[in-house]
PDB file of C-alpha atoms and ligand atoms in Angstrom:
ATOM      1  CA  MET A   1      40.239  16.431  37.119  1.00  0.00           C
ATOM      2  CA  ILE A   2      40.267  19.151  34.499  1.00  0.00           C
ATOM      3  CA  GLY A   3      43.023  21.923  34.693  1.00  0.00           C
ATOM      4  CA  LYS A   4      41.916  25.542  35.248  1.00  0.00           C
ATOM      5  CA  VAL A   5      43.237  26.682  31.831  1.00  0.00           C
ATOM      6  CA  MET A   6      41.175  24.115  29.917  1.00  0.00           C
ATOM      7  CA  GLU A   7      38.125  24.605  32.241  1.00  0.00           C
ATOM      8  CA  ASP A   8      38.191  28.358  31.431  1.00  0.00           C
ATOM      9  CA  ALA A   9      38.595  27.874  27.762  1.00  0.00           C
ATOM     10  CA  ILE A  10      35.764  25.438  27.672  1.00  0.00           C
ATOM     11  CA  ASN A  11      33.424  27.855  29.541  1.00  0.00           C
ATOM     12  CA  LYS A  12      34.259  30.449  26.961  1.00  0.00           C
ATOM     13  CA  GLN A  13      33.292  27.928  24.226  1.00  0.00           C
ATOM     14  CA  ILE A  14      30.020  27.346  25.956  1.00  0.00           C
ATOM     15  CA  ASN A  15      29.345  31.000  25.611  1.00  0.00           C
ATOM     16  CA  GLU A  16      30.193  30.831  21.911  1.00  0.00           C
ATOM     17  CA  GLU A  17      27.770  27.874  21.444  1.00  0.00           C
ATOM     18  CA  MET A  18      25.022  29.648  23.247  1.00  0.00           C
ATOM     19  CA  TYR A  19      25.553  32.707  21.082  1.00  0.00           C
ATOM     20  CA  SER A  20      25.318  30.435  18.136  1.00  0.00           C
ATOM     21  CA  ALA A  21      21.966  29.178  19.479  1.00  0.00           C
ATOM     22  CA  TYR A  22      20.804  32.782  19.909  1.00  0.00           C
ATOM     23  CA  LEU A  23      21.817  33.697  16.431  1.00  0.00           C
ATOM     24  CA  TYR A  24      19.993  30.752  14.786  1.00  0.00           C
ATOM     25  CA  LEU A  25      16.963  31.278  16.881  1.00  0.00           C
ATOM     26  CA  SER A  26      16.924  35.001  15.710  1.00  0.00           C
ATOM     27  CA  MET A  27      17.287  33.751  12.086  1.00  0.00           C
ATOM     28  CA  SER A  28      14.431  31.339  12.557  1.00  0.00           C
ATOM     29  CA  ALA A  29      12.311  34.340  13.647  1.00  0.00           C
ATOM     30  CA  TYR A  30      13.500  36.278  10.659  1.00  0.00           C
ATOM     31  CA  PHE A  31      12.449  33.428   8.279  1.00  0.00           C
ATOM     32  CA  GLU A  32       9.134  33.118   9.999  1.00  0.00           C
ATOM     33  CA  SER A  33       8.619  36.897   9.417  1.00  0.00           C
ATOM     34  CA  ILE A  34       9.096  36.482   5.718  1.00  0.00           C
ATOM     35  CA  ASN A  35       6.863  33.442   5.504  1.00  0.00           C
ATOM     36  CA  LEU A  36       9.553  30.911   4.737  1.00  0.00           C
ATOM     37  CA  LYS A  37       8.580  28.353   7.332  1.00  0.00           C
ATOM     38  CA  GLY A  38      10.842  25.566   6.111  1.00  0.00           C
ATOM     39  CA  PHE A  39      13.892  27.872   6.412  1.00  0.00           C
ATOM     40  CA  ALA A  40      12.594  28.853   9.851  1.00  0.00           C
ATOM     41  CA  ASN A  41      12.326  25.140  10.803  1.00  0.00           C
ATOM     42  CA  TRP A  42      15.877  24.529   9.551  1.00  0.00           C
ATOM     43  CA  MET A  43      17.176  27.351  11.775  1.00  0.00           C
ATOM     44  CA  PHE A  44      15.107  26.175  14.773  1.00  0.00           C
ATOM     45  CA  VAL A  45      16.637  22.715  14.521  1.00  0.00           C
ATOM     46  CA  GLN A  46      20.054  24.461  14.252  1.00  0.00           C
ATOM     47  CA  TYR A  47      19.281  26.444  17.405  1.00  0.00           C
ATOM     48  CA  GLN A  48      18.445  23.184  19.216  1.00  0.00           C
ATOM     49  CA  GLU A  49      21.725  21.586  17.961  1.00  0.00           C
ATOM     50  CA  GLU A  50      23.746  24.541  19.393  1.00  0.00           C
ATOM     51  CA  VAL A  51      22.261  24.144  22.831  1.00  0.00           C
ATOM     52  CA  GLU A  52      23.215  20.448  22.614  1.00  0.00           C
ATOM     53  CA  HIS A  53      26.783  21.525  21.747  1.00  0.00           C
ATOM     54  CA  ALA A  54      26.922  23.732  24.815  1.00  0.00           C
ATOM     55  CA  MET A  55      25.609  20.910  26.851  1.00  0.00           C
ATOM     56  CA  LYS A  56      28.115  18.454  25.519  1.00  0.00           C
ATOM     57  CA  PHE A  57      30.831  20.804  26.723  1.00  0.00           C
ATOM     58  CA  ASN A  58      29.115  21.176  30.092  1.00  0.00           C
ATOM     59  CA  GLU A  59      28.968  17.343  30.417  1.00  0.00           C
ATOM     60  CA  HIS A  60      32.757  17.220  29.915  1.00  0.00           C
ATOM     61  CA  LEU A  61      33.191  19.795  32.645  1.00  0.00           C
ATOM     62  CA  LYS A  62      30.943  17.954  35.002  1.00  0.00           C
ATOM     63  CA  ASN A  63      32.509  14.528  34.382  1.00  0.00           C
ATOM     64  CA  ARG A  64      35.856  15.976  35.154  1.00  0.00           C
ATOM     65  CA  GLY A  65      35.119  17.908  38.280  1.00  0.00           C
ATOM     66  CA  GLY A  66      34.983  21.205  36.397  1.00  0.00           C
ATOM     67  CA  ARG A  67      32.247  23.833  36.840  1.00  0.00           C
ATOM     68  CA  LEU A  68      30.081  25.560  34.376  1.00  0.00           C
ATOM     69  CA  LYS A  69      30.438  29.386  34.343  1.00  0.00           C
ATOM     70  CA  LEU A  70      27.860  31.362  32.386  1.00  0.00           C
ATOM     71  CA  PHE A  71      28.631  34.691  30.861  1.00  0.00           C
ATOM     72  CA  ALA A  72      26.382  37.270  29.209  1.00  0.00           C
ATOM     73  CA  ILE A  73      25.213  36.237  25.659  1.00  0.00           C
ATOM     74  CA  ALA A  74      25.701  39.011  23.163  1.00  0.00           C
ATOM     75  CA  GLU A  75      22.529  40.249  21.290  1.00  0.00           C
ATOM     76  CA  PRO A  76      22.461  38.785  17.800  1.00  0.00           C
ATOM     77  CA  PRO A  77      21.306  40.583  14.600  1.00  0.00           C
ATOM     78  CA  SER A  78      17.620  40.327  13.888  1.00  0.00           C
ATOM     79  CA  GLU A  79      17.416  41.251  10.220  1.00  0.00           C
ATOM     80  CA  TRP A  80      19.081  40.041   7.058  1.00  0.00           C
ATOM     81  CA  LYS A  81      18.804  41.326   3.496  1.00  0.00           C
ATOM     82  CA  SER A  82      17.759  38.009   2.025  1.00  0.00           C
ATOM     83  CA  PRO A  83      17.859  34.215   2.771  1.00  0.00           C
ATOM     84  CA  LEU A  84      21.203  34.151   0.890  1.00  0.00           C
ATOM     85  CA  ASP A  85      22.548  37.000   3.099  1.00  0.00           C
ATOM     86  CA  ALA A  86      21.493  34.965   6.203  1.00  0.00           C
ATOM     87  CA  PHE A  87      23.077  31.816   5.034  1.00  0.00           C
ATOM     88  CA  LYS A  88      26.284  33.598   4.110  1.00  0.00           C
ATOM     89  CA  ALA A  89      26.217  35.025   7.665  1.00  0.00           C
ATOM     90  CA  THR A  90      25.723  31.477   8.995  1.00  0.00           C
ATOM     91  CA  LEU A  91      28.667  30.111   7.053  1.00  0.00           C
ATOM     92  CA  ALA A  92      30.863  33.060   8.233  1.00  0.00           C
ATOM     93  CA  HIS A  93      29.865  32.354  11.803  1.00  0.00           C
ATOM     94  CA  GLU A  94      30.548  28.630  11.538  1.00  0.00           C
ATOM     95  CA  GLN A  95      33.948  29.335  10.118  1.00  0.00           C
ATOM     96  CA  HIS A  96      34.601  31.493  13.280  1.00  0.00           C
ATOM     97  CA  ILE A  97      33.477  28.539  15.366  1.00  0.00           C
ATOM     98  CA  THR A  98      35.702  26.084  13.489  1.00  0.00           C
ATOM     99  CA  LYS A  99      38.641  28.422  14.351  1.00  0.00           C
ATOM    100  CA  CYS A 100      37.532  28.417  18.043  1.00  0.00           C
ATOM    101  CA  ILE A 101      37.489  24.536  18.052  1.00  0.00           C
ATOM    102  CA  ASN A 102      40.912  24.334  16.261  1.00  0.00           C
ATOM    103  CA  GLU A 103      42.348  26.691  18.994  1.00  0.00           C
ATOM    104  CA  LEU A 104      40.851  24.493  21.648  1.00  0.00           C
ATOM    105  CA  VAL A 105      42.481  21.510  20.196  1.00  0.00           C
ATOM    106  CA  ASP A 106      45.793  23.384  20.145  1.00  0.00           C
ATOM    107  CA  LEU A 107      45.286  24.185  23.767  1.00  0.00           C
ATOM    108  CA  ALA A 108      44.458  20.624  24.762  1.00  0.00           C
ATOM    109  CA  GLU A 109      47.693  19.603  23.032  1.00  0.00           C
ATOM    110  CA  LYS A 110      49.682  22.206  24.838  1.00  0.00           C
ATOM    111  CA  GLU A 111      48.121  21.309  28.277  1.00  0.00           C
ATOM    112  CA  LYS A 112      48.575  17.523  27.443  1.00  0.00           C
ATOM    113  CA  ASP A 113      44.790  17.216  28.194  1.00  0.00           C
ATOM    114  CA  ARG A 114      44.080  13.937  26.379  1.00  0.00           C
ATOM    115  CA  ALA A 115      40.463  13.642  27.604  1.00  0.00           C
ATOM    116  CA  ALA A 116      39.624  17.152  26.233  1.00  0.00           C
ATOM    117  CA  TYR A 117      41.548  16.440  23.016  1.00  0.00           C
ATOM    118  CA  ASN A 118      39.462  13.247  22.486  1.00  0.00           C
ATOM    119  CA  MET A 119      36.138  14.966  23.249  1.00  0.00           C
ATOM    120  CA  LEU A 120      37.109  17.789  20.750  1.00  0.00           C
ATOM    121  CA  GLN A 121      37.397  15.373  17.863  1.00  0.00           C
ATOM    122  CA  TRP A 122      33.561  15.076  17.710  1.00  0.00           C
ATOM    123  CA  PHE A 123      33.407  18.789  17.319  1.00  0.00           C
ATOM    124  CA  ILE A 124      36.027  18.800  14.501  1.00  0.00           C
ATOM    125  CA  ASP A 125      33.848  16.430  12.536  1.00  0.00           C
ATOM    126  CA  GLU A 126      30.692  18.406  13.280  1.00  0.00           C
ATOM    127  CA  GLN A 127      32.296  21.568  12.116  1.00  0.00           C
ATOM    128  CA  VAL A 128      33.045  19.899   8.679  1.00  0.00           C
ATOM    129  CA  GLU A 129      29.385  18.918   8.529  1.00  0.00           C
ATOM    130  CA  GLU A 130      28.066  22.288   9.534  1.00  0.00           C
ATOM    131  CA  GLU A 131      30.156  24.276   7.038  1.00  0.00           C
ATOM    132  CA  SER A 132      29.365  21.776   4.276  1.00  0.00           C
ATOM    133  CA  ASN A 133      25.559  22.061   4.957  1.00  0.00           C
ATOM    134  CA  ASP A 134      25.725  25.889   4.808  1.00  0.00           C
ATOM    135  CA  GLU A 135      27.828  25.805   1.661  1.00  0.00           C
ATOM    136  CA  GLU A 136      25.177  23.381  -0.039  1.00  0.00           C
ATOM    137  CA  ILE A 137      22.380  25.702   0.817  1.00  0.00           C
ATOM    138  CA  ILE A 138      24.269  28.842  -0.348  1.00  0.00           C
ATOM    139  CA  ALA A 139      24.986  27.124  -3.649  1.00  0.00           C
ATOM    140  CA  GLN A 140      21.319  26.259  -3.978  1.00  0.00           C
ATOM    141  CA  LEU A 141      20.189  29.819  -3.196  1.00  0.00           C
ATOM    142  CA  GLU A 142      22.684  31.245  -5.619  1.00  0.00           C
ATOM    143  CA  MET A 143      21.339  28.936  -8.370  1.00  0.00           C
ATOM    144  CA  ILE A 144      17.730  29.922  -7.367  1.00  0.00           C
ATOM    145  CA  GLY A 145      18.396  33.641  -7.724  1.00  0.00           C
ATOM    146  CA  ASP A 146      15.097  35.544  -8.140  1.00  0.00           C
ATOM    147  CA  ASN A 147      13.118  32.383  -9.017  1.00  0.00           C
ATOM    148  CA  LYS A 148      10.193  32.327  -6.402  1.00  0.00           C
ATOM    149  CA  ASN A 149       9.316  28.759  -7.293  1.00  0.00           C
ATOM    150  CA  GLY A 150      12.875  27.589  -6.626  1.00  0.00           C
ATOM    151  CA  LEU A 151      12.875  29.310  -3.304  1.00  0.00           C
ATOM    152  CA  LEU A 152       9.512  27.708  -2.240  1.00  0.00           C
ATOM    153  CA  MET A 153      10.867  24.135  -3.322  1.00  0.00           C
ATOM    154  CA  LEU A 154      13.929  24.776  -1.234  1.00  0.00           C
ATOM    155  CA  ASP A 155      11.672  25.970   1.613  1.00  0.00           C
ATOM    156  CA  LYS A 156       9.687  22.688   1.394  1.00  0.00           C
ATOM    157  CA  GLU A 157      12.864  20.671   1.471  1.00  0.00           C
ATOM    158  CA  LEU A 158      14.258  22.495   4.559  1.00  0.00           C
ATOM    159  CA  SER A 159      10.907  21.936   6.381  1.00  0.00           C
ATOM    160  CA  GLN A 160      11.819  18.180   6.515  1.00  0.00           C
ATOM    161  CA  ARG A 161      14.846  18.708   8.904  1.00  0.00           C
ATOM    162  CA  GLN A 162      14.427  17.171  12.330  1.00  0.00           C
ATOM    163  CA  ALA A 163      16.277  17.493  15.446  1.00  0.00           C
TER     164      ALA A 163
HETATM  165 FE1  LIG B 201      27.316  25.459  14.762  1.00  0.00          FE
HETATM  166  O1  LIG B 201      28.420  24.389  15.699  1.00  0.00           O
HETATM  167 FE2  LIG B 201      28.276  24.772  17.487  1.00  0.00          FE
HETATM  168  O2  LIG B 201      28.544  26.559  17.424  1.00  0.00           O
END
């Protein structure tokens, strides 16, 4: 059975993951609005992944006799200055999520909750991948600069991403 402290912290993290989903769905709509369908696809897949993250935490709660508690999801921004601006915001958000995951790991250690600690290892690896994906796309966008052809080529590449 999961302890109350860890249960509350995981429920808080579920809200963070659902906000991540909202943020990336909003970014997907932004990219649709500027006709970058590949970028929009990439963000839509990211939105789906974030819902999966929330459900992964929910599974953990369910398997350990805990209970999901849903909180209000904050309204995400809906406009960004450019694709680069949106991806810089994505990276900053993922760095915030990494900090949240690290704090959960610290809490699991403090609470001697081995099951939560084990489950969180998946999220540690996932955050390395998420930050690295964002950094790669930011580097490409910086290289592209004002080159429209480069942007369209990257858009085509990002259209390949699948859930
Ligand atoms: Fe983007 O990894 Fe979850 O929030």
